[in-house]
Structure formats: structure tokens, C-alpha cells
């Protein structure tokens, strides 16, 4: 297998200025909490957030400050949702009996992915 680049949420430094803020601390990178940025800003370990939490909340979901602030439309998520509904509509419109290839693919593909992940985990 080829060596893939690291994930964007694997380290807080990858999100500086975009999705990571001063509460971001990754306990897996080997820096003790008493030498981290949240500790230097006067936060406790419970008040800090991991890089995964920061990426999910601030980049993927773009969570607003509260319920009174709705925020804008996430166009990338909207596009994925629209594509999924178009596929569902296409399958229903054509009828399931005409969509045999889609059914075969959707039934077998998860097992193919699981087998690939199993082989990857064992090597």
C-alpha cells in the first residue's frame, strides 16, 4: 500500500488560523499538557479540546456560538446531500428492478471495503 499523507485533524498546527484555536491540544503528539498552548493560556486539561474535536466542530460542522445565531449554509454539505437525494430519486424513478447493478454494488461494496481494511490492519 502507498503511504498516504497525514489527515488534516491529526495535529493542531495544521489548523492554525483556520479551524484550530487556543484551546486545541493533541495528547497523542507527545507534548505534556503543562507545556501546551492551552495550559499557557490558563486553561485546564478538561477545558482543552483535541484536534479531532476542533476540526469536526469548527471546520466540518462550522458550529455557531449559540442557538440564536443560525450561521450560513454549508455548501459542501448541501451539495453532498443533494447528490444523495438525486441518487435516491433516480433509483426510485427507474424502479429497483431496473437498478440491479446499483443493488449489487451497494450490497457487495461494504464487504470489499471491510476486507481491504482487514488486510491493511493485519499487515
Coordinates of C-alpha atoms in Angstrom, one line a residue:
X1 CA 0.0 0.0 0.0
X2 CA 1.2 3.5 -0.7
X3 CA 1.9 5.9 2.2
X4 CA -0.9 8.4 2.5
X5 CA -0.4 11.9 3.8
X6 CA -1.4 12.6 7.3
X7 CA -5.0 13.7 8.0
X8 CA -5.8 17.4 8.5
X9 CA -7.1 16.7 12.0
X10 CA -4.1 14.8 13.2
X11 CA -2.4 17.8 14.6
X12 CA -3.4 21.2 15.9
X13 CA -0.7 23.0 14.0
X14 CA -2.3 22.1 10.7
X15 CA -5.4 24.2 11.6
X16 CA -3.7 27.3 12.9
X17 CA -5.6 30.3 11.7
X18 CA -8.4 28.2 10.2
X19 CA -10.1 25.7 12.5
X20 CA -7.8 25.4 15.4
X21 CA -7.9 27.9 18.3
X22 CA -6.0 28.4 21.5
X23 CA -8.0 25.5 23.2
X24 CA -6.5 22.9 20.8
X25 CA -4.2 20.3 22.4
X26 CA -3.4 16.9 20.9
X27 CA -2.4 14.5 23.7
X28 CA -1.1 12.0 21.1
X29 CA 1.8 14.1 19.8
X30 CA 4.0 13.7 22.9
X31 CA 3.8 17.2 24.3
X32 CA 2.8 17.2 28.0
X33 CA -0.2 19.3 28.9
X34 CA 1.9 21.6 31.2
X35 CA 3.9 22.6 28.1
X36 CA 0.9 23.1 25.7
X37 CA -0.7 26.2 24.4
X38 CA -4.0 25.8 26.4
X39 CA -2.0 25.5 29.6
X40 CA -0.1 28.7 28.8
X41 CA -3.4 30.4 28.2
X42 CA -4.6 29.5 31.6
X43 CA -7.0 26.6 30.6
X44 CA -7.3 23.3 32.4
X45 CA -7.0 19.9 30.7
X46 CA -10.8 19.5 30.8
X47 CA -11.3 22.9 29.1
X48 CA -9.0 21.9 26.2
X49 CA -10.2 20.1 23.0
X50 CA -8.4 17.6 20.8
X51 CA -7.6 18.4 17.2
X52 CA -10.3 16.0 16.1
X53 CA -12.9 17.8 18.1
X54 CA -11.7 21.2 16.9
X55 CA -11.7 20.1 13.2
X56 CA -15.2 18.5 13.5
X57 CA -16.8 21.4 15.3
X58 CA -15.1 24.3 13.6
X59 CA -14.4 23.1 10.0
X60 CA -16.8 20.3 9.2
X61 CA -19.9 21.4 11.0
X62 CA -19.0 25.1 11.5
X63 CA -21.0 25.2 14.7
X64 CA -22.2 28.7 15.7
X65 CA -21.8 30.3 19.1
X66 CA -25.4 29.6 20.1
X67 CA -29.0 28.8 19.0
X68 CA -29.7 32.4 18.4
X69 CA -27.0 32.6 15.7
X70 CA -28.1 30.2 12.9
X71 CA -25.0 30.6 10.7
X72 CA -24.9 30.2 6.9
X73 CA -25.4 27.3 4.5
X74 CA -22.6 24.8 4.4
X75 CA -22.4 24.5 0.6
X76 CA -20.2 21.4 0.5
X77 CA -22.5 19.5 2.9
X78 CA -25.5 20.8 0.9
X79 CA -24.0 19.5 -2.3
X80 CA -23.4 16.0 -0.9
X81 CA -27.0 15.9 0.5
X82 CA -28.4 17.0 -2.9
X83 CA -26.3 14.4 -4.7
X84 CA -27.5 11.6 -2.3
X85 CA -31.2 12.6 -2.8
X86 CA -30.7 12.7 -6.6
X87 CA -29.3 9.2 -6.5
X88 CA -32.3 8.0 -4.3
X89 CA -34.7 9.7 -6.7
X90 CA -33.1 8.1 -9.7
X91 CA -33.3 4.7 -8.2
X92 CA -36.9 5.1 -7.2
X93 CA -37.8 6.7 -10.6
X94 CA -36.2 3.9 -12.6
X95 CA -37.5 1.3 -10.2
X96 CA -35.5 -1.2 -8.2
X97 CA -35.9 -4.0 -10.8
X98 CA -34.1 -1.7 -13.4
X99 CA -31.3 -0.8 -10.9
X100 CA -29.8 -4.3 -10.5
X101 CA -26.2 -3.1 -10.9
X102 CA -26.7 -0.5 -8.2
X103 CA -28.1 -3.1 -5.8
X104 CA -25.3 -5.5 -6.5
X105 CA -22.7 -2.7 -5.9
X106 CA -24.4 -1.4 -2.7
X107 CA -24.7 -4.9 -1.3
X108 CA -21.1 -6.1 -2.1
X109 CA -19.0 -2.9 -1.8
X110 CA -19.1 -2.7 2.1
X111 CA -17.7 -6.2 2.3
X112 CA -14.9 -5.3 -0.2
X113 CA -14.0 -2.2 1.9
X114 CA -14.0 -4.3 5.1
X115 CA -11.8 -6.9 3.5
X116 CA -9.3 -4.2 2.4
X117 CA -9.3 -2.7 5.9
X118 CA -8.8 -6.1 7.4
X119 CA -5.8 -6.9 5.2
X120 CA -4.4 -3.4 5.9
X121 CA -4.8 -3.9 9.7
X122 CA -3.1 -7.3 9.5
X123 CA 0.0 -6.1 7.6

